Coordinates of C-alpha atoms and ligand atoms in Angstrom, one line a residue:
M513 CA -23.4 78.8 -99.9
R514 CA -26.8 78.9 -98.2
I515 CA -27.0 76.9 -95.0
E516 CA -30.6 77.8 -94.1
L517 CA -33.2 75.2 -95.0
S518 CA -36.0 76.3 -97.2
D519 CA -39.6 75.9 -96.0
E520 CA -40.0 72.7 -98.0
Q521 CA -36.8 71.2 -96.7
R522 CA -37.8 72.1 -93.1
M523 CA -41.2 70.5 -93.6
I524 CA -39.7 67.2 -94.9
R525 CA -37.2 67.2 -91.9
D526 CA -40.1 67.8 -89.5
L527 CA -42.2 65.1 -91.0
A528 CA -39.3 62.6 -90.8
R529 CA -38.6 63.7 -87.2
E530 CA -42.3 63.2 -86.2
F531 CA -42.4 59.8 -87.8
A532 CA -39.1 58.7 -86.3
E533 CA -39.9 59.9 -82.8
K534 CA -43.4 58.5 -82.7
E535 CA -43.1 55.3 -84.7
V536 CA -39.4 54.2 -84.8
M537 CA -37.8 55.3 -81.5
P538 CA -40.2 53.3 -79.3
I539 CA -39.3 50.0 -81.2
A540 CA -35.7 50.6 -82.0
A541 CA -34.2 48.8 -78.9
Q542 CA -36.4 45.7 -79.3
L543 CA -35.7 45.4 -83.1
D544 CA -32.0 45.6 -82.3
R545 CA -32.3 42.9 -79.6
E546 CA -34.3 40.6 -81.8
G547 CA -32.4 41.4 -85.1
R548 CA -35.8 41.8 -86.8
F549 CA -36.4 43.6 -90.0
P550 CA -39.0 46.4 -89.5
H551 CA -41.4 45.7 -92.3
E552 CA -44.3 47.8 -91.0
T553 CA -42.2 51.0 -90.4
V554 CA -40.3 50.6 -93.7
R555 CA -43.7 50.4 -95.4
R556 CA -44.6 53.6 -93.6
M557 CA -41.4 55.3 -94.8
G558 CA -42.7 54.5 -98.3
E559 CA -46.1 56.0 -97.6
L560 CA -44.4 59.2 -96.2
G561 CA -42.3 59.6 -99.4
L562 CA -39.0 58.8 -97.7
M563 CA -37.9 56.0 -100.0
G564 CA -37.4 58.1 -103.1
I565 CA -37.0 61.6 -101.7
F566 CA -35.1 63.3 -104.6
I567 CA -36.7 61.2 -107.3
P568 CA -39.2 63.2 -109.5
D569 CA -42.9 62.6 -108.8
R570 CA -43.5 61.2 -112.2
H571 CA -41.1 58.3 -111.3
G572 CA -42.8 57.6 -108.0
G573 CA -40.6 59.8 -105.8
S574 CA -41.2 62.9 -103.7
G575 CA -39.7 65.4 -106.1
A576 CA -37.6 67.0 -103.4
D577 CA -33.8 67.4 -103.3
T578 CA -30.6 65.9 -101.8
V579 CA -30.6 68.4 -98.9
S580 CA -34.1 67.3 -98.0
Y581 CA -32.9 63.7 -98.2
V582 CA -30.0 64.2 -95.8
V583 CA -32.0 66.1 -93.2
A584 CA -34.7 63.5 -93.3
L585 CA -32.2 60.6 -93.1
E586 CA -30.5 62.2 -90.1
E587 CA -33.8 62.3 -88.3
V588 CA -34.5 58.6 -89.0
A589 CA -30.9 57.6 -88.0
R590 CA -31.3 59.6 -84.7
A591 CA -34.1 57.1 -83.8
C592 CA -32.7 54.0 -85.5
A593 CA -29.7 53.5 -87.7
S594 CA -31.1 50.3 -89.2
H595 CA -34.1 52.2 -90.7
A596 CA -31.6 54.8 -92.0
A597 CA -29.5 52.1 -93.7
V598 CA -32.6 50.7 -95.4
M599 CA -33.7 54.1 -96.5
S600 CA -30.2 55.3 -97.7
V601 CA -29.5 52.2 -99.8
N602 CA -32.9 52.4 -101.5
N603 CA -32.6 56.2 -102.2
S604 CA -28.9 56.6 -103.0
L605 CA -27.7 53.3 -104.3
V606 CA -30.7 52.1 -106.4
C607 CA -33.2 54.9 -107.2
D608 CA -30.4 57.4 -108.0
P609 CA -28.6 55.3 -110.6
L610 CA -32.0 54.1 -112.0
L611 CA -32.9 57.7 -112.5
K612 CA -29.6 58.6 -114.1
Y613 CA -28.9 55.6 -116.3
G614 CA -32.2 53.7 -116.6
T615 CA -34.2 53.4 -119.8
E616 CA -37.8 54.7 -119.7
E617 CA -39.0 51.1 -119.5
Q618 CA -36.7 50.4 -116.5
K619 CA -37.9 53.5 -114.8
E620 CA -41.5 52.6 -115.3
R621 CA -41.1 49.0 -114.2
L622 CA -38.5 49.4 -111.4
L623 CA -38.0 53.0 -110.3
V624 CA -41.7 53.7 -109.7
P625 CA -42.2 50.9 -107.2
L626 CA -38.9 51.5 -105.5
A627 CA -39.2 55.2 -105.2
S628 CA -42.7 55.0 -103.9
G629 CA -41.7 52.4 -101.3
K630 CA -43.7 49.5 -102.7
G631 CA -40.5 47.5 -103.1
L632 CA -36.9 47.7 -101.9
G633 CA -33.7 47.8 -103.8
C634 CA -30.2 46.8 -103.0
F635 CA -26.6 47.3 -104.4
A636 CA -24.4 44.2 -104.9
L637 CA -20.8 45.2 -105.7
T638 CA -18.7 43.7 -102.9
E639 CA -17.2 40.2 -103.3
P640 CA -15.0 38.1 -101.1
Q641 CA -11.9 39.5 -102.8
A642 CA -13.4 42.8 -103.9
G643 CA -14.1 45.2 -100.9
S644 CA -12.0 48.3 -101.1
D645 CA -10.5 47.0 -104.3
A646 CA -14.0 47.2 -105.9
S647 CA -12.9 46.7 -109.5
N648 CA -11.4 43.3 -108.8
Q649 CA -14.7 41.6 -109.7
N650 CA -15.0 37.9 -110.2
T651 CA -18.7 37.7 -110.9
T652 CA -19.2 37.3 -114.6
A653 CA -22.0 38.0 -117.0
V654 CA -21.5 36.0 -120.2
R655 CA -23.5 37.0 -123.2
D656 CA -25.7 34.4 -124.8
G657 CA -27.7 35.9 -127.7
N658 CA -29.7 38.8 -126.2
H659 CA -29.3 37.4 -122.7
Y660 CA -26.5 37.3 -120.1
V661 CA -25.7 34.4 -117.8
L662 CA -24.5 35.6 -114.3
R663 CA -22.1 33.5 -112.2
G664 CA -20.5 34.5 -108.9
R665 CA -20.9 35.6 -105.3
K666 CA -21.7 38.9 -103.7
L667 CA -21.2 39.8 -100.0
F668 CA -22.4 42.3 -97.5
V669 CA -25.5 43.4 -99.5
T670 CA -27.6 45.7 -97.3
N671 CA -31.3 45.0 -97.8
G672 CA -30.2 41.8 -99.6
R673 CA -32.8 39.5 -98.2
E674 CA -35.7 41.9 -98.4
A675 CA -35.1 43.6 -101.7
A676 CA -37.2 43.0 -104.8
V677 CA -34.4 44.1 -107.1
A678 CA -30.6 44.1 -106.9
L679 CA -28.2 46.3 -108.8
V680 CA -25.5 43.8 -109.6
F681 CA -22.1 44.4 -111.0
A682 CA -20.3 41.8 -113.1
Q683 CA -17.5 41.4 -115.6
T684 CA -18.8 41.2 -119.2
D685 CA -15.2 41.4 -120.5
R686 CA -12.5 40.4 -118.1
A687 CA -9.7 41.4 -120.4
K688 CA -10.8 45.0 -120.1
G689 CA -10.5 45.2 -116.3
H690 CA -12.7 47.8 -114.8
R691 CA -13.8 48.9 -118.3
G692 CA -15.2 45.4 -118.8
I693 CA -17.6 45.7 -115.8
S694 CA -21.4 46.1 -116.5
A695 CA -24.4 46.7 -114.2
F696 CA -27.5 44.6 -114.1
L697 CA -30.9 45.0 -112.5
V698 CA -31.7 41.5 -111.3
E699 CA -35.2 40.8 -109.8
K700 CA -35.7 38.4 -106.9
G701 CA -37.2 35.2 -108.1
T702 CA -35.1 35.0 -111.2
P703 CA -33.9 31.4 -111.4
G704 CA -30.3 31.0 -110.2
F705 CA -30.4 34.1 -108.0
L706 CA -29.9 32.7 -104.5
V707 CA -29.6 34.2 -101.0
P708 CA -27.6 31.6 -99.1
K709 CA -26.8 33.6 -96.0
V710 CA -27.9 36.6 -93.9
E711 CA -25.2 38.0 -91.7
D712 CA -25.3 38.2 -87.9
K713 CA -23.8 41.6 -87.2
L714 CA -22.4 43.8 -84.4
G715 CA -24.8 46.7 -85.3
L716 CA -27.6 47.7 -87.7
R717 CA -29.2 44.5 -86.4
A718 CA -32.7 45.4 -87.7
S719 CA -31.4 45.8 -91.3
D720 CA -30.5 42.7 -93.2
T721 CA -27.1 42.1 -94.8
A722 CA -27.0 39.2 -97.2
E723 CA -24.8 37.1 -99.4
F724 CA -25.9 36.4 -103.0
L725 CA -25.0 33.5 -105.2
F726 CA -25.6 33.7 -108.9
D727 CA -25.7 30.2 -110.3
E728 CA -26.3 30.3 -114.1
C729 CA -28.7 33.2 -113.6
R730 CA -30.1 34.3 -117.0
V731 CA -31.2 37.9 -117.5
S732 CA -32.2 39.6 -120.7
E733 CA -30.4 42.6 -122.2
A734 CA -33.2 44.8 -121.0
H735 CA -31.9 44.2 -117.5
R736 CA -28.6 45.8 -118.1
L737 CA -28.3 49.3 -116.6
G738 CA -26.3 51.6 -118.8
K739 CA -24.0 50.5 -121.5
E740 CA -21.8 47.4 -121.5
G741 CA -18.5 48.3 -119.8
E742 CA -20.0 51.3 -118.0
G743 CA -20.7 49.4 -114.8
F744 CA -17.7 50.5 -112.7
K745 CA -18.3 54.2 -113.5
I746 CA -21.9 53.7 -112.5
A747 CA -20.8 52.1 -109.2
M748 CA -18.3 54.8 -108.4
A749 CA -20.6 57.7 -109.3
T750 CA -23.4 56.1 -107.3
L751 CA -21.2 55.6 -104.3
D752 CA -20.3 59.4 -104.4
G753 CA -24.0 60.1 -103.7
G754 CA -24.3 57.2 -101.3
R755 CA -21.5 58.5 -99.1
I756 CA -23.5 61.7 -98.5
G757 CA -26.3 59.5 -97.2
I758 CA -24.0 57.5 -94.9
A759 CA -22.5 60.8 -93.6
A760 CA -26.1 61.9 -92.7
Q761 CA -26.7 58.6 -91.1
A762 CA -23.5 59.0 -88.9
I763 CA -24.7 62.4 -87.8
G764 CA -28.1 61.1 -86.8
I765 CA -26.5 58.3 -84.7
A766 CA -24.2 60.9 -83.1
Q767 CA -27.0 63.3 -82.4
G768 CA -29.0 60.5 -80.7
A769 CA -26.0 59.6 -78.6
Y770 CA -25.3 63.3 -77.7
E771 CA -28.9 63.9 -76.6
A772 CA -29.0 60.7 -74.5
S773 CA -25.7 61.8 -72.9
L774 CA -26.9 65.4 -72.2
N775 CA -30.1 64.1 -70.6
Y776 CA -28.2 61.6 -68.6
A777 CA -25.7 64.1 -67.4
K778 CA -28.4 66.4 -66.1
E779 CA -30.0 63.6 -64.1
R780 CA -27.2 61.5 -62.8
K781 CA -25.6 62.7 -59.7
S782 CA -22.1 62.2 -58.3
F783 CA -20.4 64.1 -55.5
D784 CA -23.8 65.5 -54.6
V785 CA -24.3 67.3 -58.0
P786 CA -25.6 66.3 -61.4
I787 CA -22.5 65.2 -63.4
A788 CA -23.3 67.9 -66.0
Q789 CA -21.9 70.3 -63.4
H790 CA -18.5 68.6 -63.6
Q791 CA -16.3 70.4 -66.0
M792 CA -14.8 67.2 -67.4
V793 CA -18.3 66.1 -68.5
Q794 CA -19.1 69.5 -69.8
W795 CA -16.1 69.4 -72.1
M796 CA -17.2 66.1 -73.5
L797 CA -20.6 67.4 -74.2
A798 CA -19.2 70.6 -75.8
D799 CA -16.9 68.5 -78.0
M800 CA -19.8 66.3 -79.1
A801 CA -22.1 69.2 -80.0
T802 CA -19.3 71.0 -81.9
Q803 CA -18.2 68.0 -83.9
I804 CA -21.8 67.1 -84.9
E805 CA -22.4 70.7 -86.1
A806 CA -19.2 70.6 -88.2
A807 CA -20.1 67.3 -89.8
R808 CA -23.6 68.6 -90.5
L809 CA -22.1 71.6 -92.5
L810 CA -19.9 69.2 -94.5
V811 CA -22.9 67.1 -95.4
L812 CA -25.1 70.1 -96.3
R813 CA -22.3 71.3 -98.5
A814 CA -21.9 68.0 -100.4
A815 CA -25.7 67.7 -100.8
T816 CA -26.0 71.3 -102.0
L817 CA -23.2 70.7 -104.6
K818 CA -25.1 67.6 -105.8
D819 CA -28.3 69.5 -106.1
R820 CA -26.6 72.3 -108.1
G821 CA -25.2 69.8 -110.5
E822 CA -21.6 70.6 -109.5
P823 CA -18.9 68.0 -108.9
Y824 CA -19.4 66.6 -105.4
G825 CA -17.4 63.4 -105.1
V826 CA -14.6 64.8 -103.0
A827 CA -17.0 66.8 -100.8
A828 CA -19.0 63.6 -100.3
A829 CA -15.8 61.7 -99.3
M830 CA -14.8 64.5 -96.9
A831 CA -18.3 64.5 -95.4
K832 CA -18.4 60.8 -94.9
L833 CA -14.9 60.6 -93.5
Y834 CA -15.4 63.3 -91.0
A835 CA -19.0 62.3 -90.0
S836 CA -18.2 58.7 -89.5
E837 CA -15.0 59.3 -87.5
M838 CA -16.9 61.9 -85.5
A839 CA -19.8 59.4 -84.8
M840 CA -17.3 56.9 -83.4
R841 CA -15.8 59.6 -81.1
V842 CA -19.1 60.9 -80.0
T843 CA -20.6 57.5 -79.2
T844 CA -17.4 56.5 -77.4
D845 CA -17.6 59.6 -75.2
G846 CA -21.3 59.1 -74.8
I847 CA -20.6 55.7 -73.2
Q848 CA -18.0 57.4 -71.0
V849 CA -20.6 60.0 -69.8
H850 CA -22.9 57.2 -69.0
G851 CA -20.2 55.2 -67.2
G852 CA -21.3 51.6 -66.5
Y853 CA -24.8 52.4 -67.7
G854 CA -23.4 53.1 -71.1
Y855 CA -22.2 49.6 -71.3
I856 CA -25.5 47.8 -70.7
K857 CA -28.5 47.3 -72.9
D858 CA -30.9 49.1 -70.6
Y859 CA -29.8 52.3 -72.1
P860 CA -29.5 53.2 -75.9
M861 CA -25.9 54.2 -75.7
E862 CA -24.3 50.9 -76.5
R863 CA -26.6 50.5 -79.6
F864 CA -25.5 53.9 -80.9
F865 CA -21.9 52.9 -80.4
R866 CA -22.3 49.6 -82.2
D867 CA -24.3 51.2 -85.0
A868 CA -21.7 54.0 -85.5
K869 CA -18.9 51.6 -86.3
I870 CA -20.2 50.5 -89.7
T871 CA -20.3 54.1 -91.0
Q872 CA -16.5 54.0 -91.0
I873 CA -16.6 50.8 -93.1
Y874 CA -19.4 50.6 -95.7
E875 CA -19.8 52.5 -98.9
G876 CA -16.0 53.0 -98.7
T877 CA -13.9 52.7 -95.5
S878 CA -12.4 55.9 -94.0
Q879 CA -9.1 54.9 -95.6
I880 CA -10.8 54.8 -99.0
Q881 CA -12.3 58.3 -98.4
K882 CA -8.8 59.6 -97.6
L883 CA -7.5 58.0 -100.8
V884 CA -10.2 59.7 -102.8
I885 CA -9.5 63.0 -101.2
A886 CA -5.7 62.7 -101.5
R887 CA -5.9 61.7 -105.1
H888 CA -7.9 64.8 -105.8
L889 CA -5.5 67.1 -103.8
L890 CA -2.5 65.7 -105.6
D891 CA -4.2 65.5 -108.9
L892 CA -3.4 61.7 -109.1
R893 CA -6.4 60.5 -111.1
Ligands
CAA1288 N1 -17.2 58.7 -110.6 C1 -17.1 58.2 -111.9 N2 -16.1 57.5 -112.4 C2 -15.1 57.2 -111.5 C3 -15.1 57.7 -110.2 C4 -16.2 58.5 -109.7 N3 -16.3 58.9 -108.5 N4 -14.0 57.3 -109.5 C5 -13.3 56.6 -110.4 N5 -14.0 56.6 -111.6 C6 -13.5 56.0 -112.9 C7 -12.2 56.5 -113.3 O1 -12.3 57.7 -114.1 C8 -11.6 55.4 -114.1 O2 -12.1 55.4 -115.4 P1 -11.2 55.3 -116.7 O3 -10.1 54.3 -116.4 O4 -12.1 54.9 -117.8 O5 -10.7 56.6 -116.8 C9 -12.1 54.1 -113.4 O6 -13.3 54.6 -112.6 C10 -11.1 53.5 -112.4 O7 -10.8 54.5 -111.5 P2 -9.5 54.3 -110.5 O8 -8.3 54.0 -111.3 O9 -9.5 55.4 -109.6 O10 -10.0 52.9 -109.7 P3 -9.3 52.1 -108.6 O11 -9.4 50.7 -108.9 O12 -8.0 52.8 -108.2 O13 -10.4 52.3 -107.4 C11 -11.4 53.3 -105.5 C12 -10.8 53.5 -106.9 C13 -11.7 54.7 -105.0 C14 -10.4 52.7 -104.5 C15 -12.6 52.5 -105.6 O14 -12.4 51.1 -105.9 C16 -13.5 52.5 -104.4 O15 -14.3 53.5 -104.2 N6 -13.4 51.5 -103.5 C17 -14.4 51.4 -102.4 C18 -15.6 50.6 -102.8 C19 -16.8 50.9 -102.0 O16 -17.1 52.0 -101.5 N7 -17.5 49.8 -101.7 C20 -18.7 49.8 -101.0 C21 -19.7 48.9 -101.5 S1 -21.4 49.1 -101.2 C22 -21.6 48.7 -99.6 O17 -20.9 49.2 -98.8 C23 -22.7 47.7 -99.2 C24 -24.0 48.2 -99.1 O18 -24.9 47.5 -99.4 C25 -24.3 49.6 -98.6

């Protein structure tokens, strides 16, 4: 398997790095402090082609590949994990399924603006009783002629307040269990589609995470994505791709934390020498760099399999599991290298640490990734 980036992939990574360093890094701490959504820089991500990287040009995207997507996403996360969350949900969880399952009309009407960054998308699967147990959906979509009426609640929807369109999963036939779940593209402003709450979070404070309420929300058949009953498979297949993105996000966070720690260790003195000269600090830096590199290889492997059209769900679960656990270890050690300065908000370390935590939770917890991997190893599906 090739691990060298092509010229085009390198160019996209460099473009993302330049944007992230110049336009995102300087504002990341303030956005985090204020819990403010970065409208201006998200708009810039659209202009730069970062919101639909692997979507073909004719559908509004950049026409690149998944490898380009993950290397760009890592660069953005290195500067600000919130921007990376906005970017990954739009690319992986909305544009990708629209491309795979959307009708030509849905692609024209919804994919083009989302992939070109003129609007944002979000993915509404989780419910109060359906987190890891995602098929335990209570939201219903009851057929009424050529319409459906949606009723129910969705939780923890990244981009939820800002998104123009939500991919919503609901039971169209409860008796059929997961085979009775269907997917719907519901546009903001549709009567009965309410956003009663935006969460106050530990990390990713510049991205919004919302609750949705569907109160007799009517959508036409043309809003259904895929066939009736195909929703759970769409959700699962979409999350396979999403997990590659979250793994890349985790690597970007860890890379940012590692670089901050390396620089700090060269400057900070104790016992008359820079702490980088103490072997115990060197070991932490060596462990950080090695684990980041290992995670990067797993992500590139999963992205390459996806680009080749080969099965990639297990590779994606392995990449996400390893990268998110690694990001938590690296940011924990990063705080240790910084000592007391790692614990205060004058330095970026505590933000990296808070932002890393969610990568072990969303788009499938570490425990769910292990379950996916183990089921594959033991042939249990
Ligand atoms: N691709 C396609 N189909 C799949 C699939 C995949 N990766 N995984 C499972 N399926 C299909 C199966 O083939 C099966 O279909 P049939 O019965 O027709 O054969 C069906 O789905 C059910 O599969 P399982 O029996 O394996 O389902 P399960 O109930 O045991 O659940 C699970 C499996 C892996 C635990 C799954 O529920 C899961 O991934 N849970 C975690 C959910 C998750 O990641 N949530 C994140 C939400 S998004 C978010 O984080 C917020 C955000 O905004 C970013």
